[in-house]
XYZ file of C-alpha atoms in Angstrom:
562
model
C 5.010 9.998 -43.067
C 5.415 13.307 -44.436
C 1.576 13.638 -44.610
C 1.022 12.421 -40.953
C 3.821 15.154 -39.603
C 1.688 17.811 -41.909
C -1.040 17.581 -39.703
C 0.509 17.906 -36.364
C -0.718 21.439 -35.324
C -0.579 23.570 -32.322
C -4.388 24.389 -33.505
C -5.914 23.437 -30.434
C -3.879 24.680 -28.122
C -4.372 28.218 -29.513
C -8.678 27.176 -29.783
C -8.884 26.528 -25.973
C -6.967 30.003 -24.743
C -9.067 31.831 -27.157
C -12.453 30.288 -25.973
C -13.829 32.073 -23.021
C -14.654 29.378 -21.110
C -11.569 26.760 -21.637
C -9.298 29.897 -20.922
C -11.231 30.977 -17.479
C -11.556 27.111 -16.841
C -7.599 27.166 -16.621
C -7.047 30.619 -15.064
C -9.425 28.985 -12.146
C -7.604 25.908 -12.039
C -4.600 27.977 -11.092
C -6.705 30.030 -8.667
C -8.849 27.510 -7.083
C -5.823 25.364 -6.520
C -3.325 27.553 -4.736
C -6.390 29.178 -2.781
C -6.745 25.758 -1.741
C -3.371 24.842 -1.047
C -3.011 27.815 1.199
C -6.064 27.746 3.122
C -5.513 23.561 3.836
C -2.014 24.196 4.402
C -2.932 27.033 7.380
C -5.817 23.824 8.905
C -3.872 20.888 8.169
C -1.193 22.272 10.225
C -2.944 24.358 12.833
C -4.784 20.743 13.641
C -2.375 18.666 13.642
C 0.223 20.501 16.297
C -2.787 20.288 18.318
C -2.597 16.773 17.978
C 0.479 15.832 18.177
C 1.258 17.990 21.145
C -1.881 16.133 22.776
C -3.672 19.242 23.863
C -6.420 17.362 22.778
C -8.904 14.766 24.222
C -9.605 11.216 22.230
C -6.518 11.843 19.899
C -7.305 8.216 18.644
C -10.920 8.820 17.833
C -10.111 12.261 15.711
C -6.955 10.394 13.476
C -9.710 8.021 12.730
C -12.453 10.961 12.041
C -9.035 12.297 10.141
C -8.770 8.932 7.928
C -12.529 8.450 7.046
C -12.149 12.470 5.920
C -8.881 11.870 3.871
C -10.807 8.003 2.238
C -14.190 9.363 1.314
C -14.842 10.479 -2.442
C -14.593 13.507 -2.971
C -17.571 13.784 -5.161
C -20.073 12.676 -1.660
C -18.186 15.437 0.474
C -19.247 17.816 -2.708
C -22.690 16.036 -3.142
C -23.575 16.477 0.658
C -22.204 19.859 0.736
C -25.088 20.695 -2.183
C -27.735 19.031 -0.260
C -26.804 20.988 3.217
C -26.614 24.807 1.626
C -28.250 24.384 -1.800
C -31.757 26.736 -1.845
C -34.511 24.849 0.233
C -31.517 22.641 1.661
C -31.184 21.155 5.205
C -29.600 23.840 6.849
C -32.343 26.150 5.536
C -35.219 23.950 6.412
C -33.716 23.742 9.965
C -32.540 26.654 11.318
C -35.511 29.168 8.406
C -32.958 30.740 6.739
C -34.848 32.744 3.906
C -33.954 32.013 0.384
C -31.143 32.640 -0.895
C -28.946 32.963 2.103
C -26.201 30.693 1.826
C -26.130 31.466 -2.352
C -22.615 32.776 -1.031
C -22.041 28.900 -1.108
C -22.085 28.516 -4.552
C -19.013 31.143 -5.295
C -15.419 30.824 -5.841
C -14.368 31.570 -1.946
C -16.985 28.834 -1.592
C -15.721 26.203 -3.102
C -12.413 26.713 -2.158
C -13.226 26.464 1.616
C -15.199 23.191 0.986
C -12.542 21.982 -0.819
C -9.537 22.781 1.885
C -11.929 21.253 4.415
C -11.821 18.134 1.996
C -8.237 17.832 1.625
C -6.455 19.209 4.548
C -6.049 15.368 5.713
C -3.190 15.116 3.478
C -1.138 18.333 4.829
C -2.087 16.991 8.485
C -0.251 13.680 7.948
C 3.024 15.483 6.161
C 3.142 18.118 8.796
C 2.599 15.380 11.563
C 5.742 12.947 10.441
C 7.573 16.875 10.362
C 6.830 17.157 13.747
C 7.724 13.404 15.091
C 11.382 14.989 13.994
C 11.693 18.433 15.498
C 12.266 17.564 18.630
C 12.021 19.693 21.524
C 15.612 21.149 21.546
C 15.667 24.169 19.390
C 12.435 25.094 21.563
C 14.478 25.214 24.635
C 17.476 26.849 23.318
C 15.292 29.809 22.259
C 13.553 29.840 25.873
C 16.639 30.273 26.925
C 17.145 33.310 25.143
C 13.877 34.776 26.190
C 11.933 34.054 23.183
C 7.755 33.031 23.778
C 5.728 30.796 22.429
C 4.516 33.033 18.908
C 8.361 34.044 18.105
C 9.343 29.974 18.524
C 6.587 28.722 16.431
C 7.233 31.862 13.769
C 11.026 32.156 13.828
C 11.696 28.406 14.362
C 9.051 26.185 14.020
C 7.393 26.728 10.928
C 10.314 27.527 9.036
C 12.010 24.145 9.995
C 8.445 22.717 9.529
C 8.671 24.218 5.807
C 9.197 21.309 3.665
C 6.346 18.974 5.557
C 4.356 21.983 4.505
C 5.149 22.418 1.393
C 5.086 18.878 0.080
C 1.744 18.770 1.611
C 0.412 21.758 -0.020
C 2.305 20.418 -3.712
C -0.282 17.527 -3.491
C -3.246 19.694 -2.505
C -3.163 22.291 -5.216
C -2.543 19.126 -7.492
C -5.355 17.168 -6.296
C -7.505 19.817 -6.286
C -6.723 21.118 -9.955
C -7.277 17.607 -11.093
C -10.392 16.606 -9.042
C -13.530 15.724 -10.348
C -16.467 14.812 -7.698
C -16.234 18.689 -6.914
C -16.141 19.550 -10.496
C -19.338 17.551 -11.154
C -21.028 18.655 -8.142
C -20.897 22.028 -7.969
C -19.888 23.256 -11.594
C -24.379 22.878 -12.415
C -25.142 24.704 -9.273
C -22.415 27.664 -9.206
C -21.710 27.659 -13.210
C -17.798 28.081 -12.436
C -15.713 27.183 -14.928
C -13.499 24.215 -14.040
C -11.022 22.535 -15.765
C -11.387 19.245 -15.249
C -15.669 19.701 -15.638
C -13.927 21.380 -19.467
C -12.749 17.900 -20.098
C -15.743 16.176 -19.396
C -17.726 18.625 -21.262
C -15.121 18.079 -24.636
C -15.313 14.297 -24.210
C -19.357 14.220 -23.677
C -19.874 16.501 -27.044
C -21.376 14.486 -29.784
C -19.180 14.453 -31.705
C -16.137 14.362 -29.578
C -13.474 17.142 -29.840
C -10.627 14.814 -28.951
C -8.169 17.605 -30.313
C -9.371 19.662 -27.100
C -10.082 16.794 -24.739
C -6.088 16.173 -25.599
C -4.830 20.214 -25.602
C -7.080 20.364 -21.899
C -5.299 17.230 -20.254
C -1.840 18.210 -21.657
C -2.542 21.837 -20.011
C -3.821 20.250 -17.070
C -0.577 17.622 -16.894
C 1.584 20.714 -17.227
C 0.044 22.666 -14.617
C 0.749 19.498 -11.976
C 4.118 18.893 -13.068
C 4.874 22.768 -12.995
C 3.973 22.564 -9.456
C 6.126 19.462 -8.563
C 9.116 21.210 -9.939
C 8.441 24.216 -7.885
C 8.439 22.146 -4.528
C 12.052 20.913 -6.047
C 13.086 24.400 -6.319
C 11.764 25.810 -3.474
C 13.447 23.176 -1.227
C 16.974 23.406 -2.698
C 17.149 26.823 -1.848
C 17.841 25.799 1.599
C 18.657 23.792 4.751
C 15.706 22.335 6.421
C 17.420 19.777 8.631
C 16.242 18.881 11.706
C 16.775 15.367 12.377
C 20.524 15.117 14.313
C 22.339 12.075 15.460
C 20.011 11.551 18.925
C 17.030 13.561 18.960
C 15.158 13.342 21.825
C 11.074 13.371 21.078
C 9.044 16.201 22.300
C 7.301 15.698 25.638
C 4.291 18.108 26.423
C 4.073 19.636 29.376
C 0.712 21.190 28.648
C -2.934 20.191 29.703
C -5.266 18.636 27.326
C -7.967 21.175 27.782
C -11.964 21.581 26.889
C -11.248 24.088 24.408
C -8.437 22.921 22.066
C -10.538 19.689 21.994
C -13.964 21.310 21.251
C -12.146 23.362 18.317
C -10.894 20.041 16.769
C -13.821 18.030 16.857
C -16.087 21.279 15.652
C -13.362 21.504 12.905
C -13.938 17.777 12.207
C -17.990 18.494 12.140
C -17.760 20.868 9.698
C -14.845 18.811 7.233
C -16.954 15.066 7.705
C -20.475 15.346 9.191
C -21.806 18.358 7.947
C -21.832 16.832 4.350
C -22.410 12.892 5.113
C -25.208 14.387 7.522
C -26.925 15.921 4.055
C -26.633 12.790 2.416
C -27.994 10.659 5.313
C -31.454 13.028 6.020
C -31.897 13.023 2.434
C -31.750 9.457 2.054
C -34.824 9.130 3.938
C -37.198 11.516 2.695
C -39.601 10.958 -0.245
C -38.965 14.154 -1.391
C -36.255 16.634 -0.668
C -37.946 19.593 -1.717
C -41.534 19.143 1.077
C -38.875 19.854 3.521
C -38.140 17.520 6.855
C -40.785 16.401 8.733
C -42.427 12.654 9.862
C -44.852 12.431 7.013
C -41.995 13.192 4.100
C -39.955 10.349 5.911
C -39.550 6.708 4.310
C -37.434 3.922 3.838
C -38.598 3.406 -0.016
C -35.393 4.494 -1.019
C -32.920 1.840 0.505
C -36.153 -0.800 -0.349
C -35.967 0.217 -3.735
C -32.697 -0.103 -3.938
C -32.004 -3.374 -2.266
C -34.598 -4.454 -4.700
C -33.597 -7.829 -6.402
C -33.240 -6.937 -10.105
C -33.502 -2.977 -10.125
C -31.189 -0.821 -11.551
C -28.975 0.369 -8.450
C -29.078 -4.123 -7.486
C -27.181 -3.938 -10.734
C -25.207 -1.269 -10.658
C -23.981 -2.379 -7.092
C -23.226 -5.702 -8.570
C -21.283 -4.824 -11.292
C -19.297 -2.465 -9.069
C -18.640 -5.227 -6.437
C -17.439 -7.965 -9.203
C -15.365 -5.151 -11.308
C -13.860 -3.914 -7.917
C -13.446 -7.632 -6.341
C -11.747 -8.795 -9.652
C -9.468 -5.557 -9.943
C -8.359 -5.903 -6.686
C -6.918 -9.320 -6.914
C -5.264 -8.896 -10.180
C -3.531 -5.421 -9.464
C -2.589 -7.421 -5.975
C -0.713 -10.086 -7.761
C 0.455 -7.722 -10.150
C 1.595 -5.470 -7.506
C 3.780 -8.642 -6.223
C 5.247 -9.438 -9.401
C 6.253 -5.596 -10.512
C 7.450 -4.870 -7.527
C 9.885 -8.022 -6.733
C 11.579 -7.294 -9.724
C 11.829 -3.428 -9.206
C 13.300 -3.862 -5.515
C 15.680 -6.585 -6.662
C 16.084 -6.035 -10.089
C 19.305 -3.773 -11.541
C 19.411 -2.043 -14.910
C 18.307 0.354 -16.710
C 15.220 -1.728 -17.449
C 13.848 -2.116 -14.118
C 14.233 1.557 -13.742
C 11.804 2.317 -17.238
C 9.579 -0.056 -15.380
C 9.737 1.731 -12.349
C 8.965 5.110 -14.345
C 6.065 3.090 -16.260
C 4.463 1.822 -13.161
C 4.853 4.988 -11.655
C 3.895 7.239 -14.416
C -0.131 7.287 -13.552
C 0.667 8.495 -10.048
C 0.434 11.705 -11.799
C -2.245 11.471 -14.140
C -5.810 12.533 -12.896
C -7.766 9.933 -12.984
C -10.118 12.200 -15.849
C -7.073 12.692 -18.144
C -6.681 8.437 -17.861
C -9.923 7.792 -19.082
C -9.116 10.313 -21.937
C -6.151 8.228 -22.780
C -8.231 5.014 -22.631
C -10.986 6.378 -25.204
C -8.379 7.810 -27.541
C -6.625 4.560 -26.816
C -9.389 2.019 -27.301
C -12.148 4.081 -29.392
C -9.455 3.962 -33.002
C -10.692 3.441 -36.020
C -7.774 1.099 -36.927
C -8.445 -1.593 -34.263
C -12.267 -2.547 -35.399
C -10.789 -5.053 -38.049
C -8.705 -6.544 -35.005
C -11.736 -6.282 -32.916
C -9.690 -4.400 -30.328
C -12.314 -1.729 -30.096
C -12.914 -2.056 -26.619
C -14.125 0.859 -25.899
C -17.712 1.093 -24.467
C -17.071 -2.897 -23.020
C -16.594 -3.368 -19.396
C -13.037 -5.004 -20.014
C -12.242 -1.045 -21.204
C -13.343 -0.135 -17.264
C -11.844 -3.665 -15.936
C -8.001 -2.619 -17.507
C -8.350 1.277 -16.690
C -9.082 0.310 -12.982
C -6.097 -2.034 -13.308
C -4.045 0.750 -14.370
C -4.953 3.225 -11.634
C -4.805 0.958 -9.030
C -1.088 -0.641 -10.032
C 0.814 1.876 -8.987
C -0.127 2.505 -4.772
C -0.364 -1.083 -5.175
C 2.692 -1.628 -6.072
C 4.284 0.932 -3.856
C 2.596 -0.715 -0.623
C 4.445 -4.512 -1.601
C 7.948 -2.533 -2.533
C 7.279 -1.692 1.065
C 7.061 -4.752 2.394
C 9.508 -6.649 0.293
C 12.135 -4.205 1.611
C 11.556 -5.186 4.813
C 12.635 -9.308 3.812
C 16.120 -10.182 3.997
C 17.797 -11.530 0.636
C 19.104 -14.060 2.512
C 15.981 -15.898 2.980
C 15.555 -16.090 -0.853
C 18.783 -16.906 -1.379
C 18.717 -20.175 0.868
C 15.418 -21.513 -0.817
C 17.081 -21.167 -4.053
C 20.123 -22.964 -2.511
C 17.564 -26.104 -1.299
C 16.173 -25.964 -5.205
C 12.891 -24.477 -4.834
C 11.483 -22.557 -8.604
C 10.706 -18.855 -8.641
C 7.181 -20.293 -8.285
C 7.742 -22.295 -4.845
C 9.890 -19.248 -3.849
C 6.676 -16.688 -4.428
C 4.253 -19.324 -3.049
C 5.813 -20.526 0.134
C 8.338 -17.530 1.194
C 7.272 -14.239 -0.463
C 3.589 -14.485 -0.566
C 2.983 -15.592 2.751
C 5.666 -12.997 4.579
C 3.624 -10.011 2.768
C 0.674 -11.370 3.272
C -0.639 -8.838 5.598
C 0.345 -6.185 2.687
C -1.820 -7.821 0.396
C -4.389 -7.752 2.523
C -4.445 -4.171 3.105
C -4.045 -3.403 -0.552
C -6.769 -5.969 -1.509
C -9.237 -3.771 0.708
C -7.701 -0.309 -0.491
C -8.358 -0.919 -4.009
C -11.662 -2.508 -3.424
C -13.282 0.645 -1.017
C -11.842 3.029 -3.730
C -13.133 1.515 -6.532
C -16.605 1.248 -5.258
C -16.960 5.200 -5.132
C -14.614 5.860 -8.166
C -16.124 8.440 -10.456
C -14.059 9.301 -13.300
C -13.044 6.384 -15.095
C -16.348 4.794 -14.195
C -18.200 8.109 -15.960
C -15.913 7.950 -18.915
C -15.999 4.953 -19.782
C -19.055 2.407 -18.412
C -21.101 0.709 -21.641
C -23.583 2.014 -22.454
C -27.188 1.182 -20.585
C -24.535 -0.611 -17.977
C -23.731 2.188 -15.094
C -21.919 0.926 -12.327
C -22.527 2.138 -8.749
C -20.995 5.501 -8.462
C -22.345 6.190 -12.031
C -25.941 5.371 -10.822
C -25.400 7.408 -7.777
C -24.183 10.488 -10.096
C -27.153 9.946 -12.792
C -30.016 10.121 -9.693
C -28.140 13.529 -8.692
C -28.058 14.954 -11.881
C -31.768 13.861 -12.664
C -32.768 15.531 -8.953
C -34.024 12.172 -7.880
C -30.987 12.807 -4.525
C -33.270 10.876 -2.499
C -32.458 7.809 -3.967
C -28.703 8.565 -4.707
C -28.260 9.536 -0.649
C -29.901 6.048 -0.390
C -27.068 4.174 -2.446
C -24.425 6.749 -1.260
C -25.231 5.475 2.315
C -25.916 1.774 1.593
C -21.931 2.182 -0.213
C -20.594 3.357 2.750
C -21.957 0.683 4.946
C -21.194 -2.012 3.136
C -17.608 -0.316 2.837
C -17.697 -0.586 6.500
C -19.207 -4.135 6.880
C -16.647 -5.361 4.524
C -14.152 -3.879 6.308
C -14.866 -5.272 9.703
C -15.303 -8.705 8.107
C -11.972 -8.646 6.522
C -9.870 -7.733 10.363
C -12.083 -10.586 11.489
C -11.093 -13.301 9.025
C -7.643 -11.901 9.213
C -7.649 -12.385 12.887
C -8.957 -16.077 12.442
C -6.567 -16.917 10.327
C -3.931 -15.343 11.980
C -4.386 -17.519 15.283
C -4.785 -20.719 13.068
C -1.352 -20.048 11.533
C 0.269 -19.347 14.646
C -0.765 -22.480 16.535
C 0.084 -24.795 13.102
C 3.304 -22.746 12.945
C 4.204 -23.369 16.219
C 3.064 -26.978 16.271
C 5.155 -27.969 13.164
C 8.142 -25.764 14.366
C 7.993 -27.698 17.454
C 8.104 -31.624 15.733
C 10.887 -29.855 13.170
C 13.103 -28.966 16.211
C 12.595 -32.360 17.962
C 13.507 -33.839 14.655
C 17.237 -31.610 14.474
C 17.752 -32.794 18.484
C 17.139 -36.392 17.514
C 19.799 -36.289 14.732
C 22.193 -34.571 16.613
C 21.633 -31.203 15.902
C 22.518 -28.358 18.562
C 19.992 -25.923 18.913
C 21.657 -23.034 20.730
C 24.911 -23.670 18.707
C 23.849 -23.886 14.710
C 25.559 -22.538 11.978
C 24.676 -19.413 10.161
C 24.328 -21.262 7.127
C 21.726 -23.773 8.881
C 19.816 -21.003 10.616
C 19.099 -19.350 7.879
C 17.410 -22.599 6.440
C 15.792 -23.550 9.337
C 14.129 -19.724 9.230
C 13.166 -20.804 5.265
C 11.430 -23.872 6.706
C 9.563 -21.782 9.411
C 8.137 -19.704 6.576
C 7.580 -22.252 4.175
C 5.604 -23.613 7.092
């Protein structure tokens, strides 16, 4: 014991702020992410007070443009982005821009603006639920006073709009410190140091420096949870409070005009089609580099990889089973964990809570760390527990990151049940299992649905893990699309990158149509058997209009056992 606590050492801590690059990897960490935070804060929020105060046309059209922004990996945004400005790119072949004019690109201000066009999605749906509660009435007490437009929004409106803001901006600078698909994208072309890219560089050394793959993630852990804390402080420093007894919701008087709506959707070009525009003329040329024109145009790439057998066929299957698989089992999971965190007391249901929770805040590089410290020991071979370098390693890391959303979407919808209807199937004897199969499962249903979908669209396109951790010789889809990047075959990875997305898509759209089926068949069989159960209770003498509360609540058990 003594021996093991002898060689605890603060070693590597001390190695990475002394190496040049791990330090400056850190130091623009720090800068890239509150660059970021600011400059998606200032978009986020411009764009979405132009929404919500619908001085905008097709308001439904640019949430969705919003969503698709906010859903797509970040590592295509960053891939396209390298295709469009990269020397000999797109936007150089198009419009004869001589080379080396968008090198500014490939700098620090660079980055950061394609990065806050990447994430502002998540500060325009904080400062969007902000405004649904500021109401129009502190607005017309200033008018009243004299005040215009630019003193309300600076005096009043942003200030009061402060903590939407800020919690918005918390989770930018920490998703941005801790992404990756940037990181691997542009950290080849621009050579800036990043500090997730200095993770992945420790872990891909031969052999591995798992003392600085662990002093890196700690840093990078700290640096997150430093920023969470100052979002506590911040906010209990004072009174943001805007939601009163009655609020009355704002009402705009203003006209949706050309303008405003040409700025959004031009804002929306730039944040979604600009990049998935470089990926989808790539993905039809035979090479990238003879420029765009008919004879450099083919379809080889999506035949090749539709190909029975080759090695994207495989990599796509693997993905889809790993990804199918995961999301059923974190779904049920999800179920489980969270019926017994909403409804469970103790201070073991809260440690669950906090375990469940826990990865929420681990980047997804720093997880697949964990899993080859966790699963690469020496001491678990004579067990044969050394799963690293299986796919069951990949199969229980995707588990892991998926749990906890998952489980956060069906404490949702288990809120929303009333105990009582629980309660009166335990009365009539039904088993925790009958309780779970014929009242809770089928009541959040439509939860698991949704979560079955989320979990299988992000783990098609998830990078991390899948880099860290695939076997050998094995790559699943987003590491195939990755490799043909990095081996400046992008032709063929735009090819898979798009055939992802559509099948994304396809799935999608076959899912809301089975769930719309099946909706409509268990609303005429519900109603059907509700009807012959009611005629049943008349016959025996049962008052509809007049039953007790006790028999009510049964007879709502039997319509959802039904």
């Amino acid at each position: 014991m003594e021996q093991g606590f002898a060689n605890i050492s603060l070693q590597s801590f001390a190695t990475i702020f002394r190496d040049d690059y791990t330090y400056k990897s850190i130091l623009d960490a720090l800068l890239f992410g509150g660059a970021t935070a600011v400059i998606s804060s200032i978009l986020g929020t411009f764009l979405a007070v132009l929404v919500y105060r619908n001085q905008v046309h097709g308001v439904k059209l640019i949430a969705l443009l919003i969503w698709l922004v906010f859903f797509t990996p970040s590592y295509l945004i960053a891939e396209g982005w390298v295709l469009m400005m990269q020397r000999k790119g797109i936007l150089s072949e198009i419009f004869g821009i001589p080379l080396g004019g968008f090198d500014w690109f490939f700098t620090p201000a660079g980055l950061i603006l394609a990065m806050s066009f990447r994430i502002f999605p998540v500060i325009f749906f904080s400062v969007l639920t902000g405004l649904r509660g500021l109401g129009p009435d502190y607005e017309e007490a200033a008018r009243t006073v004299g005040a215009n437009s630019l003193s309300i929004w600076m005096k009043i409106n942003i200030p009061l709009l402060f903590p939407s803001i800020l919690a918005g901006a918390t989770i930018t600078f920490a998703e941005s410190v801790s992404d990756f698909g940037f990181a691997s994208a542009f950290v080849p072309n621009s050579h800036i140091p990043l500090l997730t890219y200095s993770i992945y560089k420790a872990l891909s050394l031969s052999p591995v420096d798992f003392s600085q793959v662990g002093a890196l993630s700690i840093v990078l852990i700290a640096i997150i949870a430093l920023a969470m804390w100052g979002q506590k402080w911040i906010l209990g420093k004072g009174s943001y409070s805007t939601v009163k007894n009655q609020i009355r919701p704002y009402r705009s008087t203003r006209k949706k005009t050309i303008a405003t709506s040409l700025v959004a959707y031009v804002f929306l070009f730039i944040a979604l089609a600009m990049p998935l525009s470089g990926i989808l003329i790539s993905s039809f040329m035979k090479n990238s580099a003879r420029g765009i024109h008919l004879a450099n145009l083919t379809l080889h790439n999506y035949a090749e990889a539709l190909k029975f057998g080759s090695a994207s066929y495989q990599a796509l299957l693997r993905s889809l089973l790993l990804g199918l698989g995961t999301a059923i089992v974190a779904s049920l999971l999800a179920i489980g964990l969270a019926f017994v965190i909403q409804r469970g007391q103790g201070f073991s249901t809260k440690v669950l809570y906090v375990l469940t929770m826990s990865t929420l805040a681990i980047p997804g590089i720093v997880l697949a760390a964990g899993y080859v410290f966790s699963w690469n020991a020496p001491y678990l071979v004579p067990f044969h527990l050394n799963l690293y370098g299986t796919m069951f390693c990949v199969f229980l890391a995707y588990i892991a990151g998926s749990l906890p959303n998952a489980i956060r979407l069906q404490i949702a919808a288990i809120t929303q049940i009333s105990p009582s209807l629980l309660s009166a199937g335990q009365v009539s004897g039904a088993g925790l299992f009958t309780l779970f199969r014929k009242i809770l499962f089928p009541l959040v249903s439509g939860t698991v649905s949704a979560t079955l979908y989320l979990i299988f669209s992000h783990l098609i396109f998830e990078l991390p893990v899948s880099e860290l951790l695939y076997p050998p010789g094995r790559p699943v889809f987003p590491v195939q699309i990755i490799h043909f990047y990095n081996d400046l075959q992008v032709e063929k990875g735009a090819a898979l990158t798009i055939l992802g997305v559509v099948l994304v898509l396809l799935i999608y759209g076959a899912g809301q149509q089975l769930a719309l089926v099946y909706k409509n068949v268990k609303r005429s069989y519900s109603d059907r058997m509700m009807r012959e159960l009611l005629n049943k209770r008349i016959n025996r003498g049962y008052a509809t209009d007049s039953l007790s509360g006790s028999a009510a609540i049964h007879l709502d058990v039997e319509r959802q056992v039904l």
